Coordinates of C-alpha atoms in Angstrom, one line a residue:
Chain A
X164 CA 4.5 19.1 -8.0
X165 CA 7.1 17.4 -5.7
X166 CA 7.8 13.3 -6.2
X167 CA 6.0 12.5 -3.2
X168 CA 2.7 14.7 -3.9
X169 CA 2.6 12.9 -7.6
X170 CA 2.9 9.4 -6.1
X171 CA 0.2 10.4 -3.7
X172 CA -2.0 11.7 -6.2
X173 CA -1.5 8.4 -8.4
X174 CA -2.5 6.6 -5.5
X175 CA -5.6 8.2 -4.8
X176 CA -6.3 7.9 -8.3
X177 CA -5.9 4.2 -8.5
X178 CA -8.0 3.8 -5.4
X179 CA -10.9 5.6 -6.9
X180 CA -10.5 4.0 -10.1
X181 CA -10.9 0.6 -8.7
X182 CA -14.2 1.7 -7.0
X183 CA -15.6 3.4 -10.1
X184 CA -14.8 -0.2 -11.7
X185 CA -16.9 -1.8 -9.1
X186 CA -19.8 0.7 -9.3
X187 CA -20.0 0.6 -13.0
X188 CA -19.9 -3.1 -13.2
X189 CA -22.2 -3.8 -10.1
X190 CA -24.5 -1.3 -11.7
X191 CA -25.0 -3.9 -14.6
X192 CA -26.6 -6.3 -12.3
X193 CA -28.6 -3.6 -10.4
X194 CA -32.2 -4.5 -9.6
X195 CA -34.1 -2.1 -7.9
X196 CA -36.3 -4.8 -5.8
X197 CA -33.3 -6.1 -3.9
X198 CA -33.9 -2.8 -2.1
X199 CA -37.3 -4.6 -0.6
X200 CA -37.1 -4.9 3.2
X201 CA -34.6 -2.1 3.8
X202 CA -35.9 -1.1 6.7
X203 CA -36.1 -4.7 8.1
X204 CA -33.8 -4.2 11.1
X205 CA -34.8 -1.0 11.7
X206 CA -32.6 1.4 13.5
X207 CA -30.4 -1.2 15.2
X208 CA -29.4 -2.3 11.5
X209 CA -28.2 1.4 11.0
X210 CA -26.2 1.9 14.4
X211 CA -24.5 -1.8 14.2
X212 CA -23.4 -0.8 10.9
X213 CA -22.5 3.0 11.2
X214 CA -20.3 1.9 14.5
X215 CA -18.0 -0.8 12.3
X216 CA -17.6 1.6 9.7
X217 CA -16.9 4.7 11.5
X218 CA -13.0 3.9 11.5
X219 CA -13.2 5.2 7.9
X220 CA -13.7 8.6 8.9
X221 CA -10.3 8.7 10.7
X222 CA -7.6 11.1 9.0
X223 CA -9.6 14.0 7.6
X224 CA -8.2 16.0 10.1
X225 CA -4.9 15.4 8.0
X226 CA -5.9 18.4 6.2
X227 CA -5.6 20.7 9.0
X228 CA -2.0 20.0 9.3
X229 CA -1.6 21.5 5.7
X230 CA -2.7 24.6 7.4
X231 CA 0.3 26.4 7.2
X232 CA 0.7 26.1 3.1
X233 CA -2.5 27.9 2.5
X234 CA -3.8 31.1 2.1
X235 CA -6.7 32.0 4.7
X236 CA -6.7 28.8 6.5
X237 CA -9.6 29.8 8.8
X238 CA -11.6 29.8 5.9
X239 CA -9.9 27.3 3.6
X240 CA -9.3 24.4 5.7
X241 CA -13.1 24.1 6.8
X242 CA -14.1 23.9 3.5
X243 CA -11.4 21.3 2.2
X244 CA -12.5 19.0 5.5
X245 CA -16.3 19.7 4.6
X246 CA -15.3 18.9 0.7
X247 CA -13.1 15.8 1.7
X248 CA -15.8 14.6 3.7
X249 CA -18.4 14.9 0.9
X250 CA -16.5 13.1 -1.8
X251 CA -15.8 10.3 0.8
X252 CA -19.6 9.8 1.6
X253 CA -20.4 10.1 -1.9
X254 CA -18.1 7.3 -2.9
X255 CA -19.0 5.1 -0.1
X256 CA -22.5 5.8 -0.7
X257 CA -22.2 4.8 -4.6
X258 CA -20.0 1.5 -3.7
X259 CA -22.9 0.4 -1.0
X260 CA -25.6 1.2 -3.2
X261 CA -24.3 -0.6 -6.1
X262 CA -23.6 -3.7 -4.3
X263 CA -26.6 -4.1 -2.4
X264 CA -28.8 -3.8 -5.8
X265 CA -26.3 -6.5 -7.3
X266 CA -27.0 -9.3 -5.3
X267 CA -29.8 -10.9 -2.9
X268 CA -29.4 -9.8 0.5
X269 CA -28.6 -13.2 1.9
X270 CA -25.1 -13.6 -0.1
X271 CA -23.9 -11.0 2.1
X272 CA -23.6 -13.2 4.8
X273 CA -21.7 -16.2 2.6
X274 CA -18.3 -16.9 4.0
X275 CA -16.5 -16.0 1.2
X276 CA -17.7 -12.7 1.2
X277 CA -16.9 -12.1 4.6
X278 CA -13.4 -11.6 3.6
X279 CA -13.4 -9.8 0.3
X280 CA -16.8 -9.0 -0.2
X281 CA -16.6 -6.6 -3.3
X282 CA -14.2 -8.9 -5.4
X283 CA -16.6 -12.0 -4.7
X284 CA -19.5 -9.7 -6.2
X285 CA -17.4 -8.6 -9.2
X286 CA -16.4 -12.4 -9.6
X287 CA -19.9 -13.5 -9.5
X288 CA -21.3 -10.8 -11.9
X289 CA -18.8 -11.2 -14.5
X290 CA -18.2 -15.1 -14.2
X291 CA -14.3 -14.4 -14.1
X292 CA -11.8 -13.6 -11.7
X293 CA -10.2 -10.5 -13.7
X294 CA -12.0 -7.6 -12.4
X295 CA -11.9 -9.0 -8.8
X296 CA -8.3 -9.4 -9.2
X297 CA -7.9 -5.6 -10.2
X298 CA -10.2 -4.8 -7.3
X299 CA -7.9 -6.7 -4.7
X300 CA -4.5 -5.1 -6.4
X301 CA -6.2 -1.7 -5.7
X302 CA -7.1 -2.4 -2.1
X303 CA -4.0 -3.8 -1.4
X304 CA -2.2 -0.4 -2.8
X305 CA -4.7 1.6 -0.7
X306 CA -3.9 -0.3 2.3
X307 CA -0.4 0.1 1.3
X308 CA -0.3 3.9 1.2
X309 CA -2.1 4.4 4.3
X310 CA -0.4 2.1 6.4
X311 CA 3.0 3.5 5.5
X312 CA 1.8 7.0 6.7
X313 CA 0.6 5.5 9.7
X314 CA 3.5 3.6 11.0
X315 CA 5.5 6.7 10.3
X316 CA 3.2 8.7 12.3
X317 CA 3.2 6.2 15.3
X318 CA 7.2 6.4 15.2
X319 CA 7.1 10.4 15.5
X320 CA 4.3 10.4 18.2
X321 CA 6.4 8.2 20.3
X322 CA 9.4 10.5 19.4
X323 CA 7.2 13.5 20.6
X324 CA 6.1 11.5 23.9
X325 CA 9.3 10.4 24.8
X326 CA 10.8 14.0 24.3
X327 CA 8.0 15.2 26.7
X328 CA 9.1 12.4 29.3
X329 CA 5.7 10.7 29.1
X330 CA 7.5 7.4 27.8
X331 CA 11.3 6.1 29.1
X332 CA 13.8 8.0 27.0
X333 CA 14.6 5.5 24.7
X334 CA 11.9 6.5 22.7
X335 CA 13.4 10.0 22.3
X336 CA 16.6 8.5 21.5
X337 CA 17.8 8.8 17.5
X338 CA 20.6 7.2 15.6
X339 CA 23.3 9.7 15.4
X340 CA 24.2 8.7 12.0
X341 CA 20.5 8.7 10.5
X342 CA 19.3 11.3 13.0
X343 CA 16.0 9.0 12.9
X344 CA 14.3 7.1 15.9
X345 CA 15.4 4.0 15.0
X346 CA 14.5 2.6 18.5
X347 CA 10.8 3.4 17.6
X348 CA 10.5 1.9 14.3
X349 CA 11.7 -0.9 15.7
X350 CA 8.8 -1.4 18.5
X351 CA 6.2 0.0 15.9
X352 CA 7.2 -2.7 13.2
X353 CA 7.1 -5.6 16.2
X354 CA 3.8 -4.3 17.9
X355 CA 2.0 -4.1 14.6
X356 CA 3.0 -6.9 12.8
X357 CA 2.0 -8.8 16.0
X358 CA -1.5 -7.6 16.4
X359 CA -1.7 -7.6 12.4
X360 CA -0.6 -11.4 12.6
X361 CA -2.8 -12.3 15.5
X362 CA -5.6 -10.3 15.8
X363 CA -8.6 -10.6 13.5
X364 CA -9.3 -7.6 11.3
X365 CA -12.8 -7.2 12.5
X366 CA -11.9 -6.8 16.1
X367 CA -9.5 -4.2 15.0
X368 CA -11.9 -2.2 13.0
X369 CA -14.3 -2.1 16.0
X370 CA -11.5 -1.0 18.1
X371 CA -10.3 1.7 15.9
X372 CA -14.1 2.8 15.6
X373 CA -14.7 3.1 19.2
X374 CA -11.3 4.8 19.8
X375 CA -12.2 7.3 17.2
X376 CA -15.6 8.1 18.5
X377 CA -14.1 8.2 21.8
X378 CA -11.8 10.9 20.6
X379 CA -14.5 12.7 18.7
X380 CA -16.5 13.1 22.1
X381 CA -13.6 14.2 24.1
X382 CA -12.8 17.0 21.2
X383 CA -16.6 18.0 21.6
X384 CA -16.5 17.9 25.1
X385 CA -13.3 20.1 25.3
X386 CA -15.2 22.8 23.1
X387 CA -17.9 22.9 25.8
X388 CA -15.5 23.3 28.8
X389 CA -13.4 25.4 27.2
X390 CA -15.9 28.0 26.2
X391 CA -16.9 28.0 29.8
X392 CA -13.6 28.0 31.9
X393 CA -11.8 30.4 28.8
X394 CA -14.1 32.6 27.5
X395 CA -11.5 35.0 26.0
X396 CA -9.3 32.7 24.6
X397 CA -8.1 33.8 20.8
X398 CA -10.2 31.4 18.5
X399 CA -9.0 31.7 15.0
X400 CA -11.8 29.2 14.2
X401 CA -14.7 29.0 16.0
X402 CA -17.0 26.2 16.1
X403 CA -20.3 27.6 14.6
X404 CA -23.4 26.7 16.0
X405 CA -22.4 26.5 19.6
X406 CA -23.5 25.0 22.0
X407 CA -25.8 22.8 19.4
X408 CA -23.0 21.5 17.5
X409 CA -20.8 19.8 20.3
X410 CA -23.9 18.6 22.1
X411 CA -25.3 17.0 19.1
X412 CA -21.9 15.8 18.4
X413 CA -21.8 13.8 21.6
X414 CA -25.5 12.4 21.2
X415 CA -24.4 10.8 17.6
X416 CA -21.2 9.1 19.0
X417 CA -23.0 8.0 21.6
X418 CA -25.8 6.4 19.6
X419 CA -23.2 5.1 17.2
X420 CA -21.2 3.6 20.3
X421 CA -24.6 1.7 21.3
X422 CA -24.1 -0.3 18.1
X423 CA -20.9 -1.8 19.2
X424 CA -20.4 -5.1 20.6
X425 CA -19.6 -5.8 24.2
X426 CA -16.3 -7.6 23.5
X427 CA -15.3 -4.3 21.7
X428 CA -15.9 -2.3 24.8
X429 CA -14.3 -4.8 26.8
X430 CA -11.0 -4.3 24.8
X431 CA -11.6 -0.6 24.8
X432 CA -11.7 -0.2 28.5
X433 CA -9.1 -2.6 29.2
X434 CA -6.8 -1.1 27.0
X435 CA -7.7 2.6 28.4
X436 CA -7.1 1.1 32.0
X437 CA -3.9 0.0 31.0
X438 CA -2.5 3.4 29.5
X439 CA -4.3 5.2 32.4
X440 CA -2.4 3.2 34.9
X441 CA 1.0 4.0 32.9
X442 CA 0.3 7.4 32.9
X443 CA -0.5 7.6 36.7
X444 CA 2.5 5.3 37.4
X445 CA 5.2 6.7 35.3
X446 CA 4.4 9.4 32.6
X447 CA 2.4 11.7 35.4
X448 CA 5.9 11.7 37.7
X449 CA 8.5 11.9 34.8
X450 CA 6.5 14.4 32.3
X451 CA 8.5 17.6 31.4
X452 CA 5.1 19.8 32.1
X453 CA 5.9 19.1 35.8
X454 CA 9.0 21.2 35.4
X455 CA 6.9 24.1 33.8
X456 CA 4.5 24.0 36.4
X457 CA 6.9 24.0 39.2
X458 CA 8.9 26.9 37.6
X459 CA 5.8 28.6 37.2
X460 CA 4.8 28.4 40.8
X461 CA 8.4 29.0 41.8
X462 CA 8.0 32.4 40.0
X463 CA 5.0 33.3 41.5
X464 CA 5.9 32.8 45.1
Chain B
X42 CA 35.0 28.1 -7.7
X43 CA 32.9 26.7 -4.6
X44 CA 33.6 23.5 -2.6
X45 CA 30.5 21.9 -1.1
X46 CA 31.2 20.5 2.5
X47 CA 28.9 17.7 3.5
X48 CA 28.7 17.4 7.2
X49 CA 28.1 14.2 8.9
X50 CA 26.9 13.8 12.6
X51 CA 30.4 12.4 13.4
X52 CA 34.2 13.7 13.1
X53 CA 32.6 16.8 11.6
X54 CA 36.0 18.9 12.4
X55 CA 38.1 16.9 10.4
X56 CA 35.8 17.3 7.5
X57 CA 36.0 20.9 7.7
X58 CA 39.9 21.2 8.5
X59 CA 40.3 18.8 5.1
X60 CA 38.2 21.4 3.3
X61 CA 39.6 24.5 4.3
X62 CA 43.3 22.9 3.4
X63 CA 41.8 22.2 0.1
X64 CA 40.2 25.9 -0.3
X65 CA 43.4 27.3 0.8
X66 CA 45.5 25.5 -1.6
X67 CA 43.7 26.8 -4.7
X68 CA 41.8 30.0 -3.3
X69 CA 38.2 28.7 -3.1
X70 CA 35.0 29.1 -1.2
X71 CA 33.5 26.8 1.1
X72 CA 29.6 26.0 1.4
X73 CA 29.5 24.0 4.6
X74 CA 25.9 22.1 4.7
X75 CA 24.3 19.4 7.0
X76 CA 21.5 17.4 6.4
X77 CA 18.9 16.8 8.5
X78 CA 15.7 14.5 7.7
X79 CA 12.8 15.8 6.1
X80 CA 9.5 15.2 7.4
X81 CA 6.8 13.2 5.7
X82 CA 5.7 15.1 2.4
X83 CA 2.2 15.0 2.6
X84 CA 0.1 15.7 5.6
X85 CA -0.5 13.4 8.1
X86 CA -3.5 12.9 10.4
X87 CA -2.7 15.0 13.6
X88 CA 0.4 16.4 12.5
X89 CA 2.2 13.5 14.0
X90 CA 5.8 14.1 13.0
X91 CA 5.2 18.0 13.6
X92 CA 7.6 17.6 16.9
X93 CA 10.1 15.6 15.2
X94 CA 10.6 18.0 12.0
X95 CA 11.1 20.7 14.5
X96 CA 13.7 18.9 16.6
X97 CA 15.3 17.8 13.1
X98 CA 15.6 21.6 12.2
X99 CA 17.1 22.4 15.9
X100 CA 20.0 19.8 14.9
X101 CA 20.4 21.5 11.4
X102 CA 20.7 24.9 13.1
X103 CA 23.0 23.4 15.5
X104 CA 25.4 21.8 13.3
X105 CA 25.5 24.5 11.0
X106 CA 26.5 27.0 14.3
X107 CA 28.9 24.4 15.4
X108 CA 30.3 24.6 11.9
X109 CA 30.7 28.5 11.9
X110 CA 32.0 28.8 15.3
X111 CA 34.9 26.0 14.6
X112 CA 35.6 27.9 11.2
X113 CA 36.0 31.3 12.7
X114 CA 38.0 29.8 15.1
X115 CA 40.3 27.3 13.2
X116 CA 40.2 28.5 9.5
X117 CA 40.4 32.1 9.2
X118 CA 40.8 34.0 6.1
X119 CA 38.3 31.6 4.1
X120 CA 35.3 32.3 2.7
X121 CA 32.6 30.3 3.8
X122 CA 28.9 30.0 3.9
X123 CA 27.3 27.3 6.6
X124 CA 23.8 26.3 6.4
X125 CA 21.6 23.0 6.5
X126 CA 18.9 21.7 4.5
X127 CA 16.6 18.9 4.7
X128 CA 16.6 15.9 2.6
X129 CA 15.4 12.2 2.4
X130 CA 18.6 10.8 2.0
X131 CA 22.3 12.6 2.4
X132 CA 23.3 12.0 -1.1
X133 CA 20.3 13.0 -2.8
X134 CA 20.3 16.4 -0.5
X135 CA 24.2 17.1 -1.1
X136 CA 23.7 16.4 -5.0
X137 CA 20.9 18.9 -4.9
X138 CA 22.6 21.5 -2.8
X139 CA 25.6 21.2 -5.2
X140 CA 23.7 21.5 -8.1
X141 CA 21.8 24.5 -6.7
X142 CA 25.0 26.4 -5.7
X143 CA 27.0 25.2 -8.9
X144 CA 29.8 23.7 -6.7
X145 CA 32.7 22.1 -8.4
X146 CA 33.6 19.4 -5.9
X147 CA 31.8 17.6 -3.0
X148 CA 34.0 17.3 0.2
X149 CA 33.4 14.7 2.6
X150 CA 34.6 13.1 5.7
X151 CA 35.0 9.2 7.0
X152 CA 33.5 8.1 10.2
X153 CA 35.3 5.6 11.5
X154 CA 38.9 4.0 11.2
X155 CA 41.3 6.8 12.3
X156 CA 43.8 7.6 9.7
X157 CA 41.9 5.7 7.1
X158 CA 39.3 6.4 4.4
X159 CA 36.1 4.5 5.3
X160 CA 33.3 4.9 2.9
X161 CA 30.0 5.2 4.4
X162 CA 27.1 5.2 2.4
X163 CA 26.7 8.8 1.8
X164 CA 30.2 8.8 0.5
X165 CA 29.6 5.2 -1.3
X166 CA 26.4 6.3 -2.9
X167 CA 28.1 9.8 -4.1
X168 CA 31.0 7.9 -5.7
X169 CA 28.4 6.4 -7.7
X170 CA 26.1 9.2 -8.7
X171 CA 27.8 12.5 -8.3
X172 CA 28.3 14.3 -11.4
X173 CA 30.8 16.6 -10.0
X174 CA 34.2 15.1 -8.1
X175 CA 34.2 14.1 -4.6
X176 CA 36.9 14.4 -2.2
X177 CA 36.9 12.1 0.9
X178 CA 39.4 13.2 4.0
X179 CA 40.5 10.5 6.5
X180 CA 39.0 10.0 10.0
X181 CA 40.9 12.4 12.1
X182 CA 42.1 14.4 9.4
X183 CA 44.2 17.5 10.9
X184 CA 45.8 20.1 9.2
X185 CA 48.0 23.4 10.7
X186 CA 46.1 26.7 10.7
X187 CA 47.7 27.5 7.2
X188 CA 48.3 23.9 5.7
X189 CA 48.0 23.4 2.3
X190 CA 48.3 20.5 -0.1
X191 CA 51.6 19.8 -1.2
X192 CA 51.6 17.0 -3.7
X193 CA 49.1 15.5 -5.5
X194 CA 49.5 11.7 -6.7
X195 CA 47.5 10.2 -9.5
X196 CA 46.9 6.6 -9.5
X197 CA 47.4 5.8 -13.3
X198 CA 46.1 2.6 -14.8
X199 CA 46.9 3.5 -18.2
X200 CA 43.5 3.8 -19.6
X201 CA 41.8 6.8 -21.0
X202 CA 40.0 7.6 -17.7
X203 CA 43.3 7.7 -15.9
X204 CA 44.9 9.8 -18.6
X205 CA 42.0 12.4 -18.2
X206 CA 42.4 12.3 -14.6
X207 CA 45.9 13.2 -14.8
X208 CA 45.3 16.0 -17.4
X209 CA 42.9 17.6 -14.9
X210 CA 44.9 17.1 -12.0
X211 CA 48.0 18.6 -13.5
X212 CA 45.9 21.6 -14.7
X213 CA 44.7 22.0 -10.7
X214 CA 48.5 21.8 -9.5
X215 CA 49.8 24.2 -12.4
X216 CA 47.4 26.6 -11.1
X217 CA 47.7 25.9 -7.4
X218 CA 51.4 25.5 -7.3
X219 CA 51.3 21.9 -6.0
X220 CA 53.8 19.5 -7.0
X221 CA 52.5 16.2 -9.2
X222 CA 53.3 12.5 -8.9
X223 CA 51.9 9.8 -11.0
X224 CA 52.0 6.1 -9.7
X225 CA 50.9 2.8 -11.1
X226 CA 49.9 0.8 -8.4
X227 CA 49.6 -3.3 -9.3
X228 CA 48.8 -6.1 -7.1
X229 CA 50.8 -9.0 -7.8
X230 CA 48.9 -12.2 -8.0
X231 CA 49.6 -15.1 -5.6
X232 CA 50.1 -17.3 -8.7
X233 CA 48.0 -20.3 -9.5
X234 CA 50.1 -23.2 -7.3
X235 CA 48.0 -26.2 -8.7
X236 CA 48.2 -25.4 -12.2
X237 CA 51.9 -25.1 -12.0
X238 CA 51.8 -21.6 -14.2
X239 CA 53.1 -19.2 -11.4
X240 CA 55.8 -18.4 -13.4
X241 CA 53.7 -17.5 -16.6
X242 CA 51.6 -15.8 -14.2
X243 CA 54.7 -13.4 -13.2
X244 CA 55.6 -13.1 -16.6
X245 CA 52.2 -11.9 -17.7
X246 CA 52.3 -9.3 -14.5
X247 CA 55.7 -8.1 -15.6
X248 CA 54.7 -7.4 -19.1
X249 CA 51.6 -5.2 -17.9
X250 CA 53.6 -3.2 -15.6
X251 CA 56.1 -2.7 -18.1
X252 CA 53.2 -1.5 -21.0
X253 CA 51.6 0.8 -17.8
X254 CA 55.2 2.3 -17.5
X255 CA 55.1 3.0 -21.3
X256 CA 51.6 4.4 -21.2
X257 CA 52.6 6.4 -17.9
X258 CA 55.8 7.9 -19.6
X259 CA 54.0 9.1 -22.8
X260 CA 50.9 10.6 -20.6
X261 CA 53.1 12.8 -18.7
X262 CA 55.2 14.0 -21.9
X263 CA 51.7 14.8 -23.3
X264 CA 51.5 17.3 -20.2
X265 CA 53.9 19.4 -22.0
X266 CA 51.4 21.5 -23.8
X267 CA 50.0 22.5 -20.3
X268 CA 53.2 24.4 -19.9
X269 CA 54.2 21.6 -17.4
X270 CA 57.8 20.6 -17.5
X271 CA 57.2 16.5 -17.4
X272 CA 61.2 16.5 -15.7
X273 CA 59.2 17.9 -12.5
X274 CA 56.7 15.1 -12.4
X275 CA 57.7 12.2 -10.1
X276 CA 56.9 8.9 -11.7
X277 CA 57.1 5.1 -10.2
X278 CA 55.2 1.9 -10.2
X279 CA 54.4 0.2 -6.8
X280 CA 53.5 -3.3 -6.4
X281 CA 52.6 -5.0 -3.7
X282 CA 50.9 -8.5 -2.4
X283 CA 47.4 -6.4 -2.0
X284 CA 46.1 -2.9 -2.4
X285 CA 47.5 -1.5 0.8
X286 CA 50.7 -3.2 0.6
X287 CA 51.2 -1.9 -3.0
X288 CA 50.0 1.9 -1.5
X289 CA 53.0 1.5 1.7
X290 CA 55.5 1.2 -1.3
X291 CA 55.7 4.8 -2.2
X292 CA 56.2 7.5 0.8
X293 CA 53.3 9.4 1.7
X294 CA 53.6 13.0 3.4
X295 CA 50.7 14.3 5.5
X296 CA 50.1 17.1 2.8
X297 CA 49.9 14.6 0.0
X298 CA 46.5 13.9 -1.7
X299 CA 45.7 10.9 -3.9
X300 CA 43.6 11.3 -7.2
X301 CA 41.6 8.5 -8.5
X302 CA 39.8 8.5 -11.8
X303 CA 36.3 7.2 -12.1
X304 CA 36.2 4.0 -13.9
X305 CA 33.7 3.9 -16.6
X306 CA 33.5 6.4 -19.7
X307 CA 30.2 6.8 -19.0
X308 CA 27.4 7.9 -21.3
X309 CA 26.1 9.0 -17.9
X310 CA 27.9 12.0 -16.8
X311 CA 28.5 10.7 -13.6
X312 CA 31.2 9.2 -11.1
X313 CA 31.4 5.5 -11.4
X314 CA 34.1 4.2 -9.0
X315 CA 34.9 0.7 -10.1
X316 CA 36.0 -2.3 -7.6
X317 CA 40.0 -1.5 -8.2
X318 CA 39.2 2.2 -7.5
X319 CA 36.9 1.3 -4.4
X320 CA 40.0 -1.0 -3.1
X321 CA 42.6 2.0 -3.7
X322 CA 40.5 4.3 -2.0
X323 CA 39.9 2.4 1.1
X324 CA 43.5 1.6 1.2
X325 CA 44.9 5.0 1.3
X326 CA 46.5 7.0 4.2
X327 CA 45.8 10.3 2.6
X328 CA 42.7 12.2 1.6
X329 CA 41.4 10.9 -1.9
X330 CA 39.7 12.8 -4.7
X331 CA 37.8 10.9 -7.1
X332 CA 37.5 13.0 -10.5
X333 CA 35.7 11.8 -13.7

C-alpha cells in the first residue's frame, strides 16, 4: 500500500471510529419514547432536512475515477458506488437514530447545539468534555482530509478550464520550476478563505446541496436526451431501468429542492447568472472547442 | 557504473554536458531523468486532476525527447537512457530512481548565477539526504565534444571525512587517469579589534594552518599504498578573507572539478553537507562533487 493510501485509510478509520464512539455513548441514554410524534412536521420536515443534508452525497463519484485500476470496471464500479452509498447511509442513520433517542427533541434547537451538536450531546450524556473533545478532533481531521482534496482538485479544474481557454490564460500557466499551477493555488486559497471567513456554514451547506441537486438533474436529463439523440452511442455502462430511473431521479431531486429556502435559490440563481454571463461573454468566444468546430466545418466544405 | 542525471526545467543542456564530461572521463553510462509532478494519489471526485496529470506526462515525454536529441547531437558515443518519472518532490523521486537503477552518482545542474554553483532546493535537499555522492555543475557549463575532467581538487580539512574523501577521489583519479590536487581552504578571521586580541587570533589561525598542512602531508603520503606517487599530487593551502577569496587563491582550469567531503560521519549512511562545505560549494566556479 502506498504512503498516501495508508494515510487515507487511517483518516477514514478515525472518522468512523469517532462516529462509532458517539453511537455507543448516545445509546446509553437511549429512550424509545423520544421517537413519539416522529411524523409531527409531516413530509415537509423530511424534505427540509433532506435538502440541507444532501451535500453529504457529493464525492461518491470519486470511485469512478479509479476505473482504470480495477478489473471489469463496468461491473465493479457500480457495485462499489452502491456499496459505498449503503455504508454511508447506514452510518448516517445510525448516528441520527442514536442522537434523536438520546435527548428530548427541544434540545436540538438550543443555540449551543446549532454549532457543534454531536459534541454537545456527548458532553450532556457523560457529564464531562472528554468524549466531546475527541469527537471534535475527529471532525477536524475528517474536514482536513476532505478539504485538502477539494482545494487541490479545484486548482486542477481551473487549470483544465484555462487550457480549454474557457478562463483567462493565467489559469493555465505553471511555475516553470515546480511545473504546478501556482496562480490557481493562490486564487483558490484566497477565494476559499474569504468565503470560509465571511459566509455562515449553513448557507454554504444549502448552496452546495442545491448545486449538487442541479448537477444530478442535469445528468439525469442528459441520459434522457442522449438516449434519444444518439441511440447508437457505445455505452460501456448503461443506466438500468430506463426511462424510469432518470425520470425518478429528476422527480426526487425536484422534491428535495422544494425543501430549500428562498434565500438559497436566490444565491444559486445569482451565481448561475454570473457564470452564464461569463460563459457567453468570454468562455464561448475563446474556447478551444471553436477551433475544432471550425476545422470540422472547413473539412466538410 | 551509472550516473543518474536529474534534469531541472532550466539549463538542462549544461547539466547533460557536465554529466557527459564525467561519463567520458570514467567510461560510465548516463541515465537522464526528468521529474514531473505526480497527480493526487487517491481518487478525486470527478477525476478533476486527470487533465493536469496528462499535461504533466506530456511535459515529461517532451523533456526526455529533448534530452535524447541533445545527447545524440552533442554527446556521441556515450551509452545513455532518457526517461521521466512522476514524483511528489524532485529530490525524493531522484533518490528513488537512483536506488532503482543502482546509480553511483547523482548529477545535477544549477539554475541561476551563470558560471557559479547555485544550490536550488533539489540540490540542497539531496546534499543532505542522498545515500550516494552528488555532483553539481555550474550554470551554463560547457565542454568540447570530447571534453574530459583533467584534474580533481579535494578540499581538505584535516578530519576523517576529508581523509576518506581524498582516498576515494584518489582511487577514481588513478582509474580514470585524472591528476589530483589537495588544497586546504582557510578563511582568515577579521580579528576582534575591540578586545585587542587580533594578534593572538592570527597566531591561532597560523597554528591551525600548520597543523592541517602536516595532516595533509600525511594523508597524501598514505595514498602511496593505492599505487599513487605522492610526488604527483599537487598540494597547497589557500587562505582568504572569505571562502570566495580563499578559492580564488588557487588557479582553476575549465576541466577542473572540486571534491568536498560530507561533513558528518553519520550513523545515517547519507550525505550531510555542513555550513562550511555549503559555503565552499557556493563559492566554487567549477563543478563540485560531494562525497561521503
